[in-house]
Short mmCIF file of C-alpha atoms in Angstrom, two decimals:
data_model
loop_
_atom_site.label_atom_id
_atom_site.label_comp_id
_atom_site.label_asym_id
_atom_site.label_seq_id
_atom_site.Cartn_x
_atom_site.Cartn_y
_atom_site.Cartn_z
CA MET A 1409 163.05 117.92 136.71
CA ARG A 1410 162.19 115.96 139.59
CA GLY A 1411 164.27 115.27 142.89
CA LYS A 1412 164.53 113.80 146.74
CA ILE A 1413 166.58 112.35 149.13
CA VAL A 1414 166.75 108.39 149.46
CA ILE A 1415 169.12 106.00 150.64
CA ASP A 1416 169.99 103.20 148.50
CA GLY A 1417 168.70 100.30 150.21
CA GLY A 1418 170.22 97.47 148.35
CA LYS A 1419 172.28 94.82 150.15
CA LYS A 1420 175.41 95.51 148.34
CA ALA A 1421 175.28 99.15 149.17
CA LEU A 1422 175.17 98.48 153.06
CA THR A 1423 178.67 99.27 154.65
CA LYS A 1424 179.73 99.12 158.51
CA LYS A 1425 178.49 102.98 158.69
CA GLY A 1426 174.84 102.09 157.25
CA TYR A 1427 173.35 102.76 153.73
CA PRO A 1428 174.35 105.35 151.75
CA ILE A 1429 172.51 108.92 151.45
CA ARG A 1430 171.82 110.07 147.93
CA ILE A 1431 170.23 112.79 146.02
CA SER A 1432 168.25 111.28 143.14
CA LEU A 1433 167.66 113.57 139.87
CA THR A 1434 165.24 112.21 137.36
CA GLN A 1435 164.27 114.13 134.02
CA GLU A 1436 162.71 112.96 131.10
CA GLY A 1437 163.09 109.33 131.90
CA LYS A 1438 167.15 109.80 132.99
CA ARG A 1439 167.96 109.61 136.63
CA LYS A 1440 171.11 110.66 138.16
CA PHE A 1441 172.27 109.87 141.54
CA ILE A 1442 174.35 112.42 143.54
CA GLN A 1443 176.49 110.66 146.38
CA THR A 1444 176.64 112.26 149.95
CA LYS A 1445 179.35 111.89 152.87
CA TYR A 1446 176.02 110.68 154.92
CA HIS A 1447 175.20 106.86 155.87
CA THR A 1448 172.21 105.88 157.74
CA PHE A 1449 170.71 101.98 158.71
CA LYS A 1450 167.03 102.28 158.40
CA GLU A 1451 166.00 102.21 161.63
CA HIS A 1452 167.72 105.45 162.11
CA TRP A 1453 165.72 107.04 159.11
CA ASP A 1454 162.59 108.77 158.70
CA LYS A 1455 161.65 107.62 155.43
CA ASP A 1456 158.49 109.58 154.65
CA ASN A 1457 160.06 112.83 155.59
CA ALA A 1458 164.22 112.22 154.15
CA LEU A 1459 165.28 112.91 157.58
CA PRO A 1460 167.42 111.16 160.30
CA LEU A 1461 165.33 110.19 163.37
CA LYS A 1462 166.90 111.66 166.59
CA ASN A 1463 168.71 107.81 167.10
CA HIS A 1464 171.40 108.58 164.38
CA PRO A 1465 174.48 109.10 165.87
CA ASP A 1466 175.22 112.38 163.79
CA TYR A 1467 171.78 113.81 164.32
CA TYR A 1468 172.58 116.95 164.04
CA ASN A 1469 174.99 117.32 161.51
CA LEU A 1470 172.83 115.31 159.27
CA LEU A 1471 169.99 117.07 159.62
CA ASP A 1472 171.30 120.44 159.12
CA TYR A 1473 172.66 119.17 156.12
CA LEU A 1474 169.91 117.61 155.10
CA GLN A 1475 168.09 120.92 155.40
CA ILE A 1476 170.40 122.81 153.04
CA LYS A 1477 170.49 120.37 150.38
CA LYS A 1478 166.77 120.34 150.47
CA LEU A 1479 166.82 123.89 149.82
CA GLU A 1480 168.76 123.36 147.17
CA LEU A 1481 167.04 120.75 145.39
CA ARG A 1482 163.75 122.87 145.58
CA LYS A 1483 165.78 126.03 144.33
CA VAL A 1484 167.40 123.66 141.09
CA ILE A 1485 163.46 122.23 140.36
CA ALA A 1486 161.99 125.28 140.31
CA GLU A 1487 164.63 127.12 138.07
CA SER A 1488 163.94 123.76 135.86
CA LYS A 1489 160.72 124.57 135.40
CA ILE A 1490 161.59 128.12 134.19
CA ARG A 1491 164.09 127.17 131.87
CA TYR A 1492 165.28 123.87 130.78
CA MET A 1493 167.98 122.59 133.09
CA HIS A 1494 170.23 119.63 132.02
CA LEU A 1495 170.81 117.22 134.56
CA GLU A 1496 174.59 117.52 134.39
CA GLU A 1497 174.38 121.26 135.10
CA ALA A 1498 171.75 120.20 138.51
CA VAL A 1499 174.20 117.83 139.42
CA LYS A 1500 176.74 120.51 139.35
CA ILE A 1501 174.73 123.18 141.11
CA LEU A 1502 174.10 120.64 143.94
CA ASN A 1503 177.75 119.70 144.07
CA ASN A 1504 178.94 123.41 145.34
CA LYS A 1505 180.67 123.16 141.53
CA SER A 1506 178.94 126.55 140.09
CA THR A 1507 178.59 130.07 141.61
CA GLY A 1508 175.41 131.55 142.93
CA ILE A 1509 174.70 134.80 144.91
CA PHE A 1510 175.03 134.78 148.49
CA TYR A 1511 172.06 137.25 149.10
CA ASP A 1512 169.47 135.21 147.00
CA ASP A 1513 170.65 131.69 148.20
CA ALA A 1514 170.21 133.24 152.03
CA PHE A 1515 166.90 134.80 151.74
CA ILE A 1516 165.42 131.77 150.55
CA LEU A 1517 167.32 129.92 153.51
CA ILE A 1518 165.97 132.48 156.26
CA LYS A 1519 162.28 132.11 155.19
CA ASP A 1520 162.83 128.06 155.53
CA LEU A 1521 164.69 128.22 159.07
CA LYS A 1522 162.52 131.01 160.11
CA ARG A 1523 165.65 132.48 161.43
CA PRO A 1524 166.11 136.46 162.34
CA TYR A 1525 168.70 137.34 160.13
CA LYS A 1526 166.55 139.54 157.52
CA VAL A 1527 168.41 142.58 158.91
CA PRO A 1528 171.57 141.98 158.83
CA LEU A 1529 171.08 140.27 155.38
CA ASN A 1530 169.61 143.02 153.95
CA SER A 1531 171.98 145.55 155.34
CA PHE A 1532 175.05 143.52 153.79
CA ASN A 1533 172.94 143.48 150.27
CA LYS A 1534 172.72 147.40 150.46
CA TYR A 1535 176.75 147.78 150.70
CA TYR A 1536 177.55 144.95 148.50
CA PRO A 1537 174.73 144.25 145.85
CA ASN A 1538 174.14 140.67 144.95
CA TYR A 1539 177.35 139.90 145.40
CA PRO A 1540 178.42 136.41 144.15
CA TYR A 1541 180.19 134.22 146.47
CA GLU A 1542 183.56 134.17 145.54
CA ALA A 1543 183.70 137.88 145.50
CA ILE A 1544 182.80 138.36 149.44
CA THR A 1545 186.18 137.81 151.00
CA LYS A 1546 187.68 138.47 154.63
CA GLN A 1547 188.39 141.73 153.35
CA THR A 1548 184.89 142.54 152.16
CA ALA A 1549 183.83 141.35 155.53
CA THR A 1550 186.27 143.77 157.12
CA ASP A 1551 184.96 146.67 155.50
CA TYR A 1552 181.74 145.88 156.01
CA MET A 1553 181.85 145.78 159.69
CA ASN A 1554 183.83 148.84 159.59
CA THR A 1555 181.16 150.65 158.05
CA LEU A 1556 179.03 149.59 160.45
CA ILE A 1557 180.75 150.66 163.31
CA LYS A 1558 181.24 154.14 162.01
CA THR A 1559 177.62 154.73 160.73
CA PRO A 1560 175.56 156.17 163.67
CA VAL A 1561 172.01 154.97 164.46
CA ASN A 1562 169.56 157.92 165.38
CA GLY A 1563 172.50 159.84 165.71
CA LYS A 1564 174.05 157.65 168.30
CA PRO A 1565 177.34 155.70 168.02
CA ARG A 1566 176.18 151.87 166.88
CA SER A 1567 176.36 149.42 169.73
CA MET A 1568 179.54 146.99 169.54
CA ASN A 1569 177.47 144.10 170.38
CA GLY A 1570 175.06 145.19 167.53
CA VAL A 1571 177.71 145.07 165.35
CA LEU A 1572 178.63 141.73 166.87
CA SER A 1573 175.16 140.28 166.27
CA TYR A 1574 175.42 141.31 162.48
CA MET A 1575 178.44 139.73 161.85
CA ASP A 1576 177.52 136.52 163.96
CA SER A 1577 174.45 136.41 162.01
CA LEU A 1578 176.32 136.64 158.61
CA THR A 1579 178.73 133.59 159.67
CA ALA A 1580 175.78 130.97 160.57
CA ILE A 1581 174.08 132.19 157.40
CA TRP A 1582 177.23 131.06 155.51
CA ASN A 1583 177.69 128.09 157.09
CA LYS A 1584 174.17 126.90 156.84
CA LEU A 1585 174.67 127.63 153.31
CA GLY A 1586 177.31 125.08 153.65
CA LYS A 1587 179.99 126.82 151.94
CA LYS A 1588 183.52 126.69 152.79
CA ASN A 1589 186.14 129.53 153.46
CA ASN A 1590 183.67 131.23 155.42
CA PRO A 1591 184.85 135.09 154.53
CA PHE A 1592 182.74 136.64 158.23
CA SER A 1593 184.39 133.72 160.51
CA GLY A 1594 186.59 135.85 162.97
CA VAL A 1595 185.23 139.19 161.89
CA LYS A 1596 183.94 140.79 164.38
CA PRO A 1597 184.44 143.35 167.21
CA ARG A 1598 185.42 142.83 171.07
CA ALA A 1599 181.98 142.50 172.77
CA VAL A 1600 180.99 144.96 175.84
CA PRO A 1601 179.06 143.94 178.87
CA THR A 1602 175.04 144.84 178.31
CA LYS A 1603 172.74 145.93 180.95
CA SER A 1604 170.95 142.98 182.83
CA LYS A 1605 167.12 142.98 181.36
CA THR A 1606 166.48 141.02 184.67
CA LEU A 1607 163.72 141.85 186.37
CA THR A 1608 163.71 142.10 190.29
CA GLU A 1609 160.65 140.31 192.06
CA ALA A 1610 159.76 144.02 193.35
CA ASP A 1611 159.36 144.85 189.82
CA LEU A 1612 157.45 141.15 189.00
CA ILE A 1613 155.11 142.15 192.00
CA SER A 1614 154.42 145.61 191.07
CA MET A 1615 153.54 144.53 187.31
CA ARG A 1616 151.32 141.62 188.72
CA ASP A 1617 149.21 144.20 191.23
CA ASN A 1618 149.46 147.37 189.73
CA MET A 1619 148.21 147.06 186.35
CA HIS A 1620 145.07 149.03 186.80
CA LEU A 1621 147.41 152.25 187.39
CA LEU A 1622 148.22 152.13 183.56
CA LYS A 1623 146.36 153.22 180.63
CA ASP A 1624 144.10 150.86 178.51
CA LYS A 1625 143.58 152.17 175.49
CA HIS A 1626 140.93 149.21 174.27
CA LEU A 1627 143.24 149.09 171.24
CA SER A 1628 142.85 145.68 169.24
CA ILE A 1629 146.41 144.88 170.07
CA GLY A 1630 148.28 146.79 172.38
CA SER A 1631 148.06 149.45 175.33
CA GLN A 1632 150.07 149.93 178.44
CA VAL A 1633 148.11 147.42 180.03
CA LYS A 1634 148.27 145.02 177.36
CA TYR A 1635 151.97 145.42 176.89
CA ILE A 1636 152.66 144.13 180.60
CA LYS A 1637 150.19 141.18 180.32
CA TYR A 1638 152.02 139.97 177.64
CA LEU A 1639 155.56 140.24 178.96
CA MET A 1640 153.63 138.07 182.01
CA LEU A 1641 152.36 135.81 179.95
CA CYS A 1642 156.03 134.92 178.62
CA PHE A 1643 157.29 134.83 181.73
CA TYR A 1644 154.37 132.73 183.13
CA LEU A 1645 154.77 130.10 180.30
CA GLY A 1646 158.65 129.58 180.83
CA GLY A 1647 160.37 132.69 179.71
CA ILE A 1648 159.14 132.18 176.06
CA ASP A 1649 159.92 134.83 173.50
CA LEU A 1650 157.20 137.25 172.54
CA VAL A 1651 157.42 136.23 169.00
CA ASP A 1652 156.34 132.92 169.77
CA LEU A 1653 153.32 134.40 172.18
CA LYS A 1654 152.40 136.20 169.08
CA ASN A 1655 151.88 132.94 167.01
CA MET A 1656 150.33 130.92 169.46
CA ARG A 1657 146.80 129.19 168.96
CA TYR A 1658 144.74 127.33 171.20
CA ASP A 1659 144.02 124.84 168.16
CA LYS A 1660 147.25 124.21 167.49
CA HIS A 1661 149.90 124.89 170.29
CA VAL A 1662 147.86 124.06 173.65
CA VAL A 1663 147.52 120.12 174.40
CA ASN A 1664 145.89 119.00 177.56
CA GLY A 1665 146.73 121.92 179.47
CA ARG A 1666 150.08 122.61 178.12
CA ILE A 1667 151.56 124.58 175.35
CA GLU A 1668 153.65 122.48 172.81
CA PHE A 1669 155.46 124.62 170.35
CA VAL A 1670 159.17 124.67 167.99
CA ARG A 1671 160.90 128.29 169.26
CA ALA A 1672 160.71 130.54 166.08
CA LYS A 1673 164.03 131.96 166.78
CA GLY A 1674 167.39 129.90 167.44
CA GLY A 1675 167.01 127.50 164.52
CA THR A 1676 167.47 124.61 166.73
CA ASN A 1677 163.83 123.12 166.07
CA VAL A 1678 163.75 122.73 170.08
CA GLN A 1679 160.25 121.42 171.18
CA VAL A 1680 158.96 123.26 174.09
CA ASN A 1681 156.38 121.34 176.07
CA ASN A 1682 155.22 123.53 179.18
CA ILE A 1683 152.86 123.45 181.29
CA ILE A 1684 150.28 126.44 181.44
CA PRO A 1685 149.94 127.70 185.09
CA GLU A 1686 146.99 129.28 186.87
CA GLN A 1687 148.49 132.44 186.33
CA ALA A 1688 149.12 132.28 182.99
CA LYS A 1689 145.20 130.98 182.85
CA GLU A 1690 143.96 133.70 184.54
CA LEU A 1691 145.58 136.29 182.24
CA LEU A 1692 144.58 134.74 179.07
CA LYS A 1693 140.92 135.30 180.07
CA ASP A 1694 141.57 138.85 179.45
CA PHE A 1695 141.74 138.14 175.95
CA ASP A 1696 138.99 137.32 173.17
CA CYS A 1697 140.63 136.89 170.22
CA LYS A 1698 140.70 132.59 169.36
CA PRO A 1699 141.92 130.73 167.82
CA TYR A 1700 144.95 132.41 168.98
CA LEU A 1701 146.13 133.30 172.19
CA VAL A 1702 146.41 136.84 172.36
CA PRO A 1703 145.40 139.37 169.62
CA LEU A 1704 149.38 140.20 168.46
CA PHE A 1705 149.34 138.08 165.41
CA LYS A 1706 146.97 140.90 163.99
CA LEU A 1707 150.70 142.97 163.80
CA ASN A 1708 152.06 143.75 160.15
CA ASN A 1709 155.03 144.33 161.19
CA TYR A 1710 156.54 142.57 164.50
CA ASP A 1711 160.09 143.65 163.58
CA GLY A 1712 158.96 147.15 164.20
CA PHE A 1713 156.18 146.63 167.21
CA ILE A 1714 159.07 146.48 169.61
CA PRO A 1715 160.86 149.92 168.89
CA ASN A 1716 157.70 151.59 168.58
CA ILE A 1717 156.83 150.64 172.23
CA SER A 1718 159.63 151.68 173.55
CA ARG A 1719 158.61 155.08 174.75
CA ASP A 1720 155.61 153.81 176.54
CA LEU A 1721 157.83 150.74 178.04
CA HIS A 1722 159.38 153.77 179.59
CA LYS A 1723 156.44 155.12 181.24
CA ILE A 1724 155.26 152.09 182.47
CA GLN A 1725 158.41 151.94 184.52
CA SER A 1726 157.85 154.93 186.12
CA ILE A 1727 154.29 154.30 186.81
CA LEU A 1728 154.87 151.36 188.26
CA GLY A 1729 158.03 152.33 190.03
CA LEU A 1730 160.33 149.05 188.25
CA SER A 1731 164.11 149.12 188.67
CA LYS A 1732 164.68 149.11 185.28
CA LYS A 1733 162.72 149.53 181.81
CA PRO A 1734 161.27 146.23 180.95
CA TYR A 1735 162.29 144.81 177.63
CA SER A 1736 160.76 142.23 175.00
CA LYS A 1737 163.61 140.03 176.21
CA SER A 1738 163.41 141.11 179.85
CA PRO A 1739 160.42 137.90 180.59
CA ARG A 1740 163.11 135.16 179.77
CA TYR A 1741 166.38 136.86 181.22
CA THR A 1742 164.20 137.38 184.67
CA PHE A 1743 162.74 133.49 184.28
CA ILE A 1744 166.58 132.28 183.52
CA ASN A 1745 168.58 133.80 185.91
CA ARG A 1746 165.72 133.21 188.77
CA ALA A 1747 166.63 129.53 188.40
CA GLN A 1748 169.97 130.34 188.83
CA ASN A 1749 169.33 131.95 191.91
CA MET A 1750 167.16 128.82 193.11
CA LEU A 1751 170.18 126.64 192.28
CA ILE A 1752 167.61 124.26 189.49
CA ASP A 1753 169.97 122.40 187.82
CA GLU A 1754 170.47 124.17 184.38
CA ARG A 1755 169.53 121.48 182.10
CA CYS A 1756 166.48 121.37 183.51
CA THR A 1757 165.75 125.57 182.92
CA LYS A 1758 166.99 124.78 179.41
CA ALA A 1759 164.65 122.50 178.86
CA ILE A 1760 161.80 124.50 179.91
CA VAL A 1761 163.00 127.88 178.09
CA GLY A 1762 164.11 125.76 174.65
CA HIS A 1763 167.34 125.89 174.44
CA SER A 1764 169.29 123.42 172.69
CA GLN A 1765 171.49 120.83 174.86
CA LYS A 1766 173.73 119.88 171.85
CA THR A 1767 176.59 118.18 173.51
CA THR A 1768 178.13 115.06 173.39
CA HIS A 1769 176.87 113.95 176.87
CA SER A 1770 173.37 114.66 175.95
CA ILE A 1771 172.93 112.57 173.29
CA TYR A 1772 173.25 109.50 175.88
CA LYS A 1773 170.50 111.41 178.36
CA ASP A 1774 166.81 111.07 178.43
CA GLU A 1775 164.81 114.28 178.50
CA PHE A 1776 163.87 115.30 181.93
CA PRO A 1777 160.76 113.96 183.47
CA GLN A 1778 158.09 116.24 182.92
CA HIS A 1779 156.90 116.31 186.77
CA ILE A 1780 160.22 117.63 187.35
CA LYS A 1781 160.56 120.22 185.07
CA ASP A 1782 156.85 121.26 186.10
CA GLU A 1783 157.87 121.27 189.40
CA ALA A 1784 160.94 123.72 188.94
CA HIS A 1785 158.44 125.87 186.67
CA LEU A 1786 155.94 126.80 189.10
CA LYS A 1787 158.78 127.44 191.56
CA ILE A 1788 160.15 129.46 189.48
CA ILE A 1789 156.84 131.81 188.97
CA SER A 1790 155.88 132.02 192.28
CA PHE A 1791 156.46 134.86 194.16
#
């Protein structure tokens, strides 16, 4: 069985909304088409990738829909190679008329979208293993949430914001899977204020000027000195996430003195294109691990890396006299809040840090000019 996303480009198929977008299935010379609710004009369509172009009036919704359908289509085709699957059965699956296992579908989705939802998904599956969609109700979601609240972590009460994050993640996964009647929607504890992770300018100066006071064990991945250099690089490069720095390569992400990449987190497919300032270039000279920028790529378990260095970060705070313990998110918090305090246009900051600007108004605006972004960027990291 084979399948693909196509548009019906015939003259008779043309409507005021454009040409119908369909899923084409073929098997043993027979073909079936599955109609979608979406249309497109040819000038709004990327034929090679079977995806809408950014000028499509319903770009974001259509992009999300087709990403899910492509996942479902690949799964159906893969299953048809293991066992015989009639075309009609495949059509029912792709029309969401047959049930499935929430965990199985969600796990495939997470791998494809590279979103940080593995922990909450595995947690839910631990309590409700391999539940089909129809077995997961509002009561199931509520019972799961209450179980999380009652279960301590490392002997301490679980953070309400941690529970909220889990429930939000499960809500987003269900929505991305395109299933109706989301049982996780609205099931969440009340959020509580969190401690600010923003570092002061005095903290940044101390981190920049006093690295020689920290221990350097000459490890291939990390030491107290390397931890601070990683965080300062994240700050200098535009408040990027540590996971993005981990995967960054000279041959793929450094182009004409700039870093260009799609954020690993957020799932919004936001492209980041930032200047590499001199402060970052100086720090990068300390690492010799090409084609990667830093040796974090050697980590086998990135999720376990941050908790493991927590004790060292406490020591770093004490040695450098920082106002607060630095966290992996501190560079991002600090960059964004410094921009706010400098009254830099929030849209410009969003463009630098890679936050989505999915508003109706933003559809009609061009992207920020590169030189304005760069001026703002350099101003934020200057101290």
